[in-house]
Amino acid sequence: MAKKIMAIFGTRPEAIKMAPLLKALQKNSNYKLVLTVTAQHREMLDQVLELFNLKADYDLDIMQKKQSLNGITVKIIKNLAPILKQEKPDLLLVHGDTTSTFAGALASFYQQLKIAHIEAGLRTHNKYSPFPEEINRQLTGVLADLHFAPTIKAKENLLLENINKEKIFVTGNTVIDALLSVVDSNYKFADSTLYNFDFKHKQTILLTTHRRENLGEPMENIFRAIQKLTDKISDLEVIFPVHLNPVIRELAAEMLGDNSQIHLIEPLEYLPFANLLARVDLVLTDSGGIQEEAPALGKPVLVLRDTTERPEAISAGTVIKVGTDSEKIYQESFNLLTKKELYQQRSSAVNPYGDGKAVQRIINALDFFFKFTFEKPADFLADN
Ligand code: UD1
Ligand code: UDP
């Protein structure tokens, strides 16, 4: 009989990274998939659901303007309880490190349901960075019965926490599966800024920033560095899809709104965003997912954070952790944009996070867990 799997997620990156797996599970007769979205994000989540043609069976619709961590957590736990009681899934799937992930896992644990954690085992070991994601991910790891680690390093982190090795599967990251399905060199942008954009003759930076620990002074420092770069490099254009968080939008408009070299645009849908990533010269970001995607496309990344739970691309040379010091961001960006040799060294495509086959490995692991097969799947080993 088909096993009932319920996926619980709520933000843009969870949706993007889970979508290829959910599509595959829908087609697999061993499984019956139930989709529950918390809607911790609304517009940014709906864009992804529409792109991948995914329809929620349950939508908690919790998002509020300037929402608090307490508010998100409480609403998810309260609203999930009756759904879990009614559906009684054989397994819950949660992804990554958001508050939807942790609260979804906790509510499932309270019903004594089995939980599988995708993108398990990433660690900074710094409680407040990224905040609250480091602890969301650690706590989800404690609650989970199955751990899908994207890399060997992530598996090692879990082993150090005494997680049973039989419960850990190294799968690669599904973000690479998603990315490979959408990047297209003939892609035409609909966005008015990007429609006729001269990527060939301009130097381009793609900027994204949204981390809670960067709100306030760190983000002001980031924006100051960007201002200085446009002052010093006359053919530089900065494309900044601004997160829908009103706190970020107000600051971006105030500090960067008048600069004609800086394009503040709406958050892009995933298809244009991935294709934009494939065309720019340099990426400045505090995002987790973009740190994984850009190296696969051979784009150097400066990470605007003091810590990262994704050290693999730093070792590979395409990612540099610069933090939020204005002068450091400016200098590292300036060097990369003006020193050809350095740029070349840092822009060879590397794929430490996956080979596009993570979805199949996760399904093999689920088949093993439910005894549809008796062969434990082999771990993903990155070859660079
Ligand atoms: C959340 C996750 C973070 C993840 C990020 C991905 C937590 C605590 N944070 O952070 O781990 O990296 O998503 O983007 O789980 N908003 C909208 N519409 C949307 C989405 C957001 O208006 O579609 C606005 C709302 O005012 C909301 C605010 O943005 O209150 C912040 O959203 P929230 O999910 O709390 O934080 P993120 O920074 O998006
Ligand atoms: N992304 C997108 N549109 C944008 C910015 C990002 O589709 O305007 C995608 C990006 O390709 C990646 C994911 O959103 O897959 C990353 O989400 P985000 O940076 O919000 O969260 P994080 O990865 O830090 O949790």
JSON list of C-alpha atoms in Angstrom, two decimals, residues 260-355:
[
{"chain": "A", "resi": 260, "resn": "SER", "atom": "CA", "xyz": [21.11, 55.33, -11.45]},
{"chain": "A", "resi": 261, "resn": "GLN", "atom": "CA", "xyz": [23.71, 52.50, -11.46]},
{"chain": "A", "resi": 262, "resn": "ILE", "atom": "CA", "xyz": [21.71, 50.59, -8.83]},
{"chain": "A", "resi": 263, "resn": "HIS", "atom": "CA", "xyz": [18.51, 48.88, -9.92]},
{"chain": "A", "resi": 264, "resn": "LEU", "atom": "CA", "xyz": [16.13, 48.11, -7.08]},
{"chain": "A", "resi": 265, "resn": "ILE", "atom": "CA", "xyz": [13.69, 45.59, -8.53]},
{"chain": "A", "resi": 266, "resn": "GLU", "atom": "CA", "xyz": [10.96, 43.36, -7.13]},
{"chain": "A", "resi": 267, "resn": "PRO", "atom": "CA", "xyz": [11.93, 39.83, -5.98]},
{"chain": "A", "resi": 268, "resn": "LEU", "atom": "CA", "xyz": [12.21, 37.83, -9.15]},
{"chain": "A", "resi": 269, "resn": "GLU", "atom": "CA", "xyz": [10.43, 34.61, -9.81]},
{"chain": "A", "resi": 270, "resn": "TYR", "atom": "CA", "xyz": [12.79, 31.66, -9.67]},
{"chain": "A", "resi": 271, "resn": "LEU", "atom": "CA", "xyz": [13.08, 31.20, -13.44]},
{"chain": "A", "resi": 272, "resn": "PRO", "atom": "CA", "xyz": [14.31, 34.76, -14.17]},
{"chain": "A", "resi": 273, "resn": "PHE", "atom": "CA", "xyz": [16.35, 34.80, -10.98]},
{"chain": "A", "resi": 274, "resn": "ALA", "atom": "CA", "xyz": [18.31, 31.66, -11.86]},
{"chain": "A", "resi": 275, "resn": "ASN", "atom": "CA", "xyz": [18.90, 32.96, -15.37]},
{"chain": "A", "resi": 276, "resn": "LEU", "atom": "CA", "xyz": [20.03, 36.32, -14.04]},
{"chain": "A", "resi": 277, "resn": "LEU", "atom": "CA", "xyz": [22.46, 34.52, -11.75]},
{"chain": "A", "resi": 278, "resn": "ALA", "atom": "CA", "xyz": [23.85, 32.77, -14.82]},
{"chain": "A", "resi": 279, "resn": "ARG", "atom": "CA", "xyz": [24.59, 36.12, -16.53]},
{"chain": "A", "resi": 280, "resn": "VAL", "atom": "CA", "xyz": [26.00, 38.48, -13.90]},
{"chain": "A", "resi": 281, "resn": "ASP", "atom": "CA", "xyz": [29.72, 38.86, -13.12]},
{"chain": "A", "resi": 282, "resn": "LEU", "atom": "CA", "xyz": [29.69, 38.85, -9.35]},
{"chain": "A", "resi": 283, "resn": "VAL", "atom": "CA", "xyz": [27.24, 37.92, -6.60]},
{"chain": "A", "resi": 284, "resn": "LEU", "atom": "CA", "xyz": [27.03, 39.64, -3.22]},
{"chain": "A", "resi": 285, "resn": "THR", "atom": "CA", "xyz": [24.63, 37.86, -0.91]},
{"chain": "A", "resi": 286, "resn": "ASP", "atom": "CA", "xyz": [23.75, 36.73, 2.60]},
{"chain": "A", "resi": 287, "resn": "SER", "atom": "CA", "xyz": [21.46, 34.02, 1.20]},
{"chain": "A", "resi": 288, "resn": "GLY", "atom": "CA", "xyz": [22.06, 30.35, 1.90]},
{"chain": "A", "resi": 289, "resn": "GLY", "atom": "CA", "xyz": [20.65, 28.95, -1.35]},
{"chain": "A", "resi": 290, "resn": "ILE", "atom": "CA", "xyz": [22.44, 31.43, -3.59]},
{"chain": "A", "resi": 291, "resn": "GLN", "atom": "CA", "xyz": [25.77, 30.36, -2.05]},
{"chain": "A", "resi": 292, "resn": "GLU", "atom": "CA", "xyz": [25.02, 26.92, -3.45]},
{"chain": "A", "resi": 293, "resn": "GLU", "atom": "CA", "xyz": [23.64, 27.94, -6.84]},
{"chain": "A", "resi": 294, "resn": "ALA", "atom": "CA", "xyz": [26.22, 30.55, -7.91]},
{"chain": "A", "resi": 295, "resn": "PRO", "atom": "CA", "xyz": [29.28, 28.25, -7.67]},
{"chain": "A", "resi": 296, "resn": "ALA", "atom": "CA", "xyz": [27.51, 25.72, -9.89]},
{"chain": "A", "resi": 297, "resn": "LEU", "atom": "CA", "xyz": [27.20, 28.48, -12.50]},
{"chain": "A", "resi": 298, "resn": "GLY", "atom": "CA", "xyz": [30.84, 29.58, -12.10]},
{"chain": "A", "resi": 299, "resn": "LYS", "atom": "CA", "xyz": [29.95, 32.88, -10.44]},
{"chain": "A", "resi": 300, "resn": "PRO", "atom": "CA", "xyz": [32.20, 34.24, -7.69]},
{"chain": "A", "resi": 301, "resn": "VAL", "atom": "CA", "xyz": [30.30, 34.99, -4.50]},
{"chain": "A", "resi": 302, "resn": "LEU", "atom": "CA", "xyz": [31.08, 37.35, -1.65]},
{"chain": "A", "resi": 303, "resn": "VAL", "atom": "CA", "xyz": [29.11, 36.18, 1.39]},
{"chain": "A", "resi": 304, "resn": "LEU", "atom": "CA", "xyz": [27.84, 39.09, 3.46]},
{"chain": "A", "resi": 305, "resn": "ARG", "atom": "CA", "xyz": [27.91, 37.18, 6.73]},
{"chain": "A", "resi": 306, "resn": "ASP", "atom": "CA", "xyz": [30.36, 36.47, 9.54]},
{"chain": "A", "resi": 307, "resn": "THR", "atom": "CA", "xyz": [29.68, 32.74, 9.47]},
{"chain": "A", "resi": 308, "resn": "THR", "atom": "CA", "xyz": [28.58, 30.24, 6.89]},
{"chain": "A", "resi": 309, "resn": "GLU", "atom": "CA", "xyz": [27.21, 26.73, 7.27]},
{"chain": "A", "resi": 310, "resn": "ARG", "atom": "CA", "xyz": [28.32, 26.08, 3.68]},
{"chain": "A", "resi": 311, "resn": "PRO", "atom": "CA", "xyz": [32.13, 25.89, 3.78]},
{"chain": "A", "resi": 312, "resn": "GLU", "atom": "CA", "xyz": [32.49, 23.63, 0.72]},
{"chain": "A", "resi": 313, "resn": "ALA", "atom": "CA", "xyz": [32.50, 26.37, -1.94]},
{"chain": "A", "resi": 314, "resn": "ILE", "atom": "CA", "xyz": [34.93, 28.43, 0.15]},
{"chain": "A", "resi": 315, "resn": "SER", "atom": "CA", "xyz": [37.36, 25.52, 0.01]},
{"chain": "A", "resi": 316, "resn": "ALA", "atom": "CA", "xyz": [36.70, 25.26, -3.73]},
{"chain": "A", "resi": 317, "resn": "GLY", "atom": "CA", "xyz": [37.62, 28.95, -4.15]},
{"chain": "A", "resi": 318, "resn": "THR", "atom": "CA", "xyz": [34.46, 30.49, -5.63]},
{"chain": "A", "resi": 319, "resn": "VAL", "atom": "CA", "xyz": [33.03, 31.81, -2.37]},
{"chain": "A", "resi": 320, "resn": "ILE", "atom": "CA", "xyz": [34.69, 34.33, -0.05]},
{"chain": "A", "resi": 321, "resn": "LYS", "atom": "CA", "xyz": [33.24, 35.19, 3.33]},
{"chain": "A", "resi": 322, "resn": "VAL", "atom": "CA", "xyz": [33.53, 38.98, 3.69]},
{"chain": "A", "resi": 323, "resn": "GLY", "atom": "CA", "xyz": [31.15, 39.74, 6.55]},
{"chain": "A", "resi": 324, "resn": "THR", "atom": "CA", "xyz": [29.49, 43.14, 6.73]},
{"chain": "A", "resi": 325, "resn": "ASP", "atom": "CA", "xyz": [32.43, 45.52, 7.06]},
{"chain": "A", "resi": 326, "resn": "SER", "atom": "CA", "xyz": [31.90, 48.21, 4.44]},
{"chain": "A", "resi": 327, "resn": "GLU", "atom": "CA", "xyz": [35.54, 48.65, 3.45]},
{"chain": "A", "resi": 328, "resn": "LYS", "atom": "CA", "xyz": [36.17, 44.90, 3.19]},
{"chain": "A", "resi": 329, "resn": "ILE", "atom": "CA", "xyz": [33.12, 44.38, 0.96]},
{"chain": "A", "resi": 330, "resn": "TYR", "atom": "CA", "xyz": [34.20, 47.29, -1.21]},
{"chain": "A", "resi": 331, "resn": "GLN", "atom": "CA", "xyz": [37.83, 46.15, -1.51]},
{"chain": "A", "resi": 332, "resn": "GLU", "atom": "CA", "xyz": [37.11, 42.49, -2.26]},
{"chain": "A", "resi": 333, "resn": "SER", "atom": "CA", "xyz": [34.48, 43.42, -4.85]},
{"chain": "A", "resi": 334, "resn": "PHE", "atom": "CA", "xyz": [36.74, 46.02, -6.43]},
{"chain": "A", "resi": 335, "resn": "ASN", "atom": "CA", "xyz": [39.60, 43.52, -6.69]},
{"chain": "A", "resi": 336, "resn": "LEU", "atom": "CA", "xyz": [37.42, 40.88, -8.30]},
{"chain": "A", "resi": 337, "resn": "LEU", "atom": "CA", "xyz": [35.93, 43.31, -10.80]},
{"chain": "A", "resi": 338, "resn": "THR", "atom": "CA", "xyz": [39.24, 44.92, -11.81]},
{"chain": "A", "resi": 339, "resn": "LYS", "atom": "CA", "xyz": [41.79, 42.07, -11.67]},
{"chain": "A", "resi": 340, "resn": "LYS", "atom": "CA", "xyz": [41.15, 39.68, -14.52]},
{"chain": "A", "resi": 341, "resn": "GLU", "atom": "CA", "xyz": [43.43, 36.90, -13.31]},
{"chain": "A", "resi": 342, "resn": "LEU", "atom": "CA", "xyz": [41.93, 36.91, -9.84]},
{"chain": "A", "resi": 343, "resn": "TYR", "atom": "CA", "xyz": [38.45, 36.86, -11.35]},
{"chain": "A", "resi": 344, "resn": "GLN", "atom": "CA", "xyz": [39.31, 33.88, -13.50]},
{"chain": "A", "resi": 345, "resn": "GLN", "atom": "CA", "xyz": [40.73, 31.96, -10.55]},
{"chain": "A", "resi": 346, "resn": "ARG", "atom": "CA", "xyz": [37.51, 32.48, -8.63]},
{"chain": "A", "resi": 347, "resn": "SER", "atom": "CA", "xyz": [35.02, 31.80, -11.40]},
{"chain": "A", "resi": 348, "resn": "SER", "atom": "CA", "xyz": [35.53, 28.20, -12.44]},
{"chain": "A", "resi": 349, "resn": "ALA", "atom": "CA", "xyz": [32.28, 26.27, -12.00]},
{"chain": "A", "resi": 350, "resn": "VAL", "atom": "CA", "xyz": [32.32, 23.89, -9.05]},
{"chain": "A", "resi": 351, "resn": "ASN", "atom": "CA", "xyz": [29.62, 21.60, -7.77]},
{"chain": "A", "resi": 352, "resn": "PRO", "atom": "CA", "xyz": [30.35, 20.60, -4.19]},
{"chain": "A", "resi": 353, "resn": "TYR", "atom": "CA", "xyz": [26.63, 20.68, -3.38]},
{"chain": "A", "resi": 354, "resn": "GLY", "atom": "CA", "xyz": [25.17, 18.26, -5.85]},
{"chain": "A", "resi": 355, "resn": "ASP", "atom": "CA", "xyz": [25.10, 16.64, -9.27]}
]
